[in-house]
Short mmCIF file of C-alpha atoms in Angstrom, two decimals:
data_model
loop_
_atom_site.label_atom_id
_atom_site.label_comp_id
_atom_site.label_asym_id
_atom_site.label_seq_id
_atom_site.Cartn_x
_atom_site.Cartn_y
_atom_site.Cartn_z
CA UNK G 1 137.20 20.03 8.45
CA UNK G 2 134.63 18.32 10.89
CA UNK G 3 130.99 18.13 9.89
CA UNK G 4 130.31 19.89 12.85
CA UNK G 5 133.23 22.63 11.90
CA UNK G 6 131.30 22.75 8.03
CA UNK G 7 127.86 23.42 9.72
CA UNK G 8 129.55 26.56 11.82
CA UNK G 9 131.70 27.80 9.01
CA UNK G 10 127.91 27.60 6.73
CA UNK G 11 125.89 28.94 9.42
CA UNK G 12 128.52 32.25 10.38
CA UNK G 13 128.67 33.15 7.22
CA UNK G 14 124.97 33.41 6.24
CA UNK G 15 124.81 35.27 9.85
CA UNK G 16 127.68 37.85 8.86
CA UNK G 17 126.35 38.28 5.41
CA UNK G 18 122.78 38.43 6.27
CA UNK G 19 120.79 35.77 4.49
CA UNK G 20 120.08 34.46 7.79
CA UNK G 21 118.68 37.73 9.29
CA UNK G 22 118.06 38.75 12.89
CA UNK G 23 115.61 36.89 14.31
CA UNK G 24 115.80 33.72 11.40
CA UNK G 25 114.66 30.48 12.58
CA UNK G 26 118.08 27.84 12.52
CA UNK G 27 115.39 24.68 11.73
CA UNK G 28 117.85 21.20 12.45
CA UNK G 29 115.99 19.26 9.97
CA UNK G 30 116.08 21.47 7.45
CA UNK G 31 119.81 22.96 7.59
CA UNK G 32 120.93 19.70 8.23
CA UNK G 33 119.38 18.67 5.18
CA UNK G 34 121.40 21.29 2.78
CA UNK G 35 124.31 20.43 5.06
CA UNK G 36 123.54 16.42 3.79
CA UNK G 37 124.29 15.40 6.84
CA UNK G 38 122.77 14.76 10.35
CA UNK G 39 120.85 16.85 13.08
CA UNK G 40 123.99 16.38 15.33
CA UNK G 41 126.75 18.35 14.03
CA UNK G 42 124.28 21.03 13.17
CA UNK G 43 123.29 21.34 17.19
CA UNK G 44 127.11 21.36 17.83
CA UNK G 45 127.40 24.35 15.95
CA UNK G 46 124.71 26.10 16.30
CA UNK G 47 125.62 25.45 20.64
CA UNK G 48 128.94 27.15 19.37
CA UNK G 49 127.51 30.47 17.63
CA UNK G 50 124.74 30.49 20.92
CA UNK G 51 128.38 30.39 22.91
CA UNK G 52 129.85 33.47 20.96
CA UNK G 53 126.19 35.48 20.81
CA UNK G 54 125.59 34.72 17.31
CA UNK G 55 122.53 32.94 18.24
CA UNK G 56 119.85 32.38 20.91
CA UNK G 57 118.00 29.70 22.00
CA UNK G 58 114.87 29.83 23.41
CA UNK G 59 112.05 27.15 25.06
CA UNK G 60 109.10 26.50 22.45
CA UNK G 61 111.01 28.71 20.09
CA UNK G 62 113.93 26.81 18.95
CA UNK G 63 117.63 28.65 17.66
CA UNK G 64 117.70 31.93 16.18
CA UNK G 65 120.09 34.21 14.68
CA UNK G 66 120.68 37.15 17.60
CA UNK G 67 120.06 40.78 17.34
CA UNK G 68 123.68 41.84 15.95
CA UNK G 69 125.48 44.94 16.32
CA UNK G 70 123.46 45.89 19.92
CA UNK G 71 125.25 49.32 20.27
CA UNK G 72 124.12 50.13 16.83
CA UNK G 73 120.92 48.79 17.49
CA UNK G 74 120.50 51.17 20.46
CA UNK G 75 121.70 54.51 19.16
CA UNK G 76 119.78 53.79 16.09
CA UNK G 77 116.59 53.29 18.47
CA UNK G 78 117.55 56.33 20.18
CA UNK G 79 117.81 58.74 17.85
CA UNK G 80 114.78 57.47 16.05
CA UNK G 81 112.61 58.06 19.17
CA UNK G 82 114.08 61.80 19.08
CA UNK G 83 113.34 62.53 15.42
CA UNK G 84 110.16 60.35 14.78
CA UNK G 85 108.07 62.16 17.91
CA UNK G 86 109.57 65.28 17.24
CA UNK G 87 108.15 64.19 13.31
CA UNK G 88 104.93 62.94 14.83
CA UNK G 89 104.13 66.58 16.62
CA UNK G 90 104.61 68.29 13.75
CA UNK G 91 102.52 66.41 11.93
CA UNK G 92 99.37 65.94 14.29
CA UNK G 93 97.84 69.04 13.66
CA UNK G 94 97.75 68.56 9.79
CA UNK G 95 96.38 64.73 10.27
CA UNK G 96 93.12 64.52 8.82
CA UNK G 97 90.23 62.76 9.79
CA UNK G 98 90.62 60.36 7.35
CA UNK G 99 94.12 59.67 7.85
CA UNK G 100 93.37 59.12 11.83
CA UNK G 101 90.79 56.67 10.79
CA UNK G 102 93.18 54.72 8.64
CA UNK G 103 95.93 54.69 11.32
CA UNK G 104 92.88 53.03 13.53
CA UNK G 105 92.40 51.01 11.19
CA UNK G 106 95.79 49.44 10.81
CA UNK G 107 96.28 49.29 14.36
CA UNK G 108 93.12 47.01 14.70
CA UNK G 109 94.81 44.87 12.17
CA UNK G 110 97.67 44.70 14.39
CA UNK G 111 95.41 43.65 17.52
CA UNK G 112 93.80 41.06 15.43
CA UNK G 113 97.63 39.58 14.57
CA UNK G 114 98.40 39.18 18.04
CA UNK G 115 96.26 35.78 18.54
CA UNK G 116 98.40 33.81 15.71
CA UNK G 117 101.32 35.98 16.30
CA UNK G 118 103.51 36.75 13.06
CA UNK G 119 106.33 38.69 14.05
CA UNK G 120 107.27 39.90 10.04
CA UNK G 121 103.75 40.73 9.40
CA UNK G 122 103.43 42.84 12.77
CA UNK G 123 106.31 44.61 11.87
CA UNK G 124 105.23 45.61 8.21
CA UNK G 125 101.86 46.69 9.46
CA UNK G 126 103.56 48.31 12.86
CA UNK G 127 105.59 50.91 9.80
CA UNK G 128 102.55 51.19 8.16
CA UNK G 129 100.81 52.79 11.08
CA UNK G 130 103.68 55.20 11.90
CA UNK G 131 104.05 56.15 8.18
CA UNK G 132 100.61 57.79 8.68
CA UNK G 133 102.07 59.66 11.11
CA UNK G 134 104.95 60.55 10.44
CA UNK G 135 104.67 61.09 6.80
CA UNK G 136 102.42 64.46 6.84
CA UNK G 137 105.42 66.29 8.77
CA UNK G 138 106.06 69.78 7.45
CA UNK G 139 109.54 69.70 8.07
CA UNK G 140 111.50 67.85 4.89
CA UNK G 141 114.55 67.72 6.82
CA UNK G 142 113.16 65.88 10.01
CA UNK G 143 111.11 63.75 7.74
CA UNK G 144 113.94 63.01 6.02
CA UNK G 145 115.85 61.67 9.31
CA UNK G 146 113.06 59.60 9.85
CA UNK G 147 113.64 57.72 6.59
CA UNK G 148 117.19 57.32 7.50
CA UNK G 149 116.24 55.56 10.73
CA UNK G 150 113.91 53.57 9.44
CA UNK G 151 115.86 52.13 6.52
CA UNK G 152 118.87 51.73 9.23
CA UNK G 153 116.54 49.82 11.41
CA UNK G 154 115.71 46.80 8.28
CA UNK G 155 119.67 46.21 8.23
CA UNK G 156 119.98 46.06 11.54
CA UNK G 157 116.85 43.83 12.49
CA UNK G 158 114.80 41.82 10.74
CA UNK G 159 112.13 42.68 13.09
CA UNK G 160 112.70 43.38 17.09
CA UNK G 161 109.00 41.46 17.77
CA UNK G 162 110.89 38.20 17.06
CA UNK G 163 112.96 38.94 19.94
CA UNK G 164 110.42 40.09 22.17
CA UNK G 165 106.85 39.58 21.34
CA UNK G 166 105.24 40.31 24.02
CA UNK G 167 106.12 43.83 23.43
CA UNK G 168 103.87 43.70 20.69
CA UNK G 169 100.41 43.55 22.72
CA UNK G 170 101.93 46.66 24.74
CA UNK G 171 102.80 48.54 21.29
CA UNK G 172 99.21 47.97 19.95
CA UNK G 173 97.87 49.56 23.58
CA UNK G 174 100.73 52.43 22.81
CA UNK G 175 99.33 53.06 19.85
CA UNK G 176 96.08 53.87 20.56
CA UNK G 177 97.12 56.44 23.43
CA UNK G 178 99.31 58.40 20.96
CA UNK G 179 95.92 58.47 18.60
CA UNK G 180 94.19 59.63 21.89
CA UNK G 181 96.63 62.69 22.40
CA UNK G 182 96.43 63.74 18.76
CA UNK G 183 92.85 63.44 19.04
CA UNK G 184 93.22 65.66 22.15
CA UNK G 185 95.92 67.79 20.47
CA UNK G 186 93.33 68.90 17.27
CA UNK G 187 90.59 69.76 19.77
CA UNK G 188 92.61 71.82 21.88
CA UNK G 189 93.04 69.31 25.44
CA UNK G 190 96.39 68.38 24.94
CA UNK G 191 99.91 70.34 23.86
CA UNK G 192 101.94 68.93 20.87
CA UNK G 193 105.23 68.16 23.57
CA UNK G 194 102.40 65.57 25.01
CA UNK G 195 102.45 63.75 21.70
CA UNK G 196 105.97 64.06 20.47
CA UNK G 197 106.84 62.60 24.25
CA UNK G 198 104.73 59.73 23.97
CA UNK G 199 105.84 58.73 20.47
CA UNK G 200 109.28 59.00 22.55
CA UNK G 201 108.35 56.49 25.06
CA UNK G 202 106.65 54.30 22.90
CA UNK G 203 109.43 53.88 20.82
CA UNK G 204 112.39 53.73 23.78
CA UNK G 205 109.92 51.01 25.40
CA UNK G 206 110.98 48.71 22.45
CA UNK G 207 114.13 49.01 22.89
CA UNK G 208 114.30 48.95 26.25
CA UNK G 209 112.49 45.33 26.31
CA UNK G 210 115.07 44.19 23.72
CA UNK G 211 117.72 45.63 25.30
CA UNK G 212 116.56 43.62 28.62
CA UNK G 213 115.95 40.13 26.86
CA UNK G 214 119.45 41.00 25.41
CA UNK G 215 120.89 41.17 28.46
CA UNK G 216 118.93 38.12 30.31
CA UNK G 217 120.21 35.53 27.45
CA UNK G 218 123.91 36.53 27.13
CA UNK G 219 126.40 34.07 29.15
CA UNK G 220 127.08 34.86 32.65
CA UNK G 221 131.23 35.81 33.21
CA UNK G 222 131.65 32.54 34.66
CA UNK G 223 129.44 30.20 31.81
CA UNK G 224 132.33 31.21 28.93
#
């Protein structure tokens, strides 16, 4: 076996196992280094998994590991936008003042990651704001789907802002308009199908922007 077949046969596997996650930086340097050997047969293989969709490369970004499994991806997205706004209605009317004020607050938090973006911290802070909203749903069974998605989503992705983050100045904005309509909802200016749609949206957006950048990297017909 080549060097350059070693550093493919290493880097698949991690990929198909998933130590190297969605989104994981492939650094040269450093996987050449637990390769022991040099930066060239690493690029040859990494080229090779980039070929076959493994892996993505992007200016000022570098390699890294694709979104796998995009059909799953999507109807995991999809049904998730269903059952989390439907989730979110219910819950806006029992949302207390408090509660709205900590969602706020972790959605500022989220604005002020967008200058040094970190893609893994967005996305931990990005659950903690739905959990807020989600969580106070009256419905166990609904709630219950939402879990499921959720948990589906971490195996799937390590986090869909690595893939496209400028979605995540959009998301922030999103945010604060579905705080708006339960704001609205609680005094009486808005109907709960108003919030459970926009929760919809917001969370369709996402995967319509990965779903896109998806799409725009994978190898024309005739580049195979």
């Amino acid at each position: 076996m080549s060097k350059s077949q070693r550093a493919y046969a290493y880097l698949r596997e991690r990929i198909e196992d998933g130590r190297f996650v969605p989104g994981y930086r492939l650094v040269l340097a450093q996987l050449a280094g637990e390769l022991d050997m040099s930066v060239v047969p690493v690029r040859e293989a990494i080229r090779r998994l980039e070929a076959e969709g493994l892996v993505t490369f992007e200016r000022n970004v570098g390699a890294q590991v694709a979104l796998l499994k995009e059909t799953e991806y999507q109807h995991t997205m999809e049904t998730l936008a269903l059952v989390e706004g439907f989730a979110t209605a219910l819950s806006a009317p029992h949302l207390s003042a408090t509660q709205l004020d900590a969602a706020r607050a972790v959605n500022e938090r989220m604005r002020d990651c967008l200058a040094d973006f970190d893609p893994h911290r967005f996305t931990e802070l990005n659950l903690e704001f739905h959990a807020v909203l989600f969580e106070p749903c009256p419905n166990p069974h609904v709630l219950d789907l939402v879990h499921r998605g959720w948990r589906r989503m971490t195996v799937l992705r390590d986090s869909s802002f690595s893939f496209v983050p400028g979605r995540a100045r959009e998301s922030v904005a999103e945010h604060d308009g579905i705080l708006d309509l339960i704001g609205g909802l609680q005094a009486g200016r808005t109907e709960a199908l108003d919030v459970e749609l926009a929760a919809r949206r917001h969370r369709t957006n996402t995967l319509d922007a990965v779903l896109a950048r998806q799409a725009s990297h994978r190898p024309h017909p005739s580049e195979k």
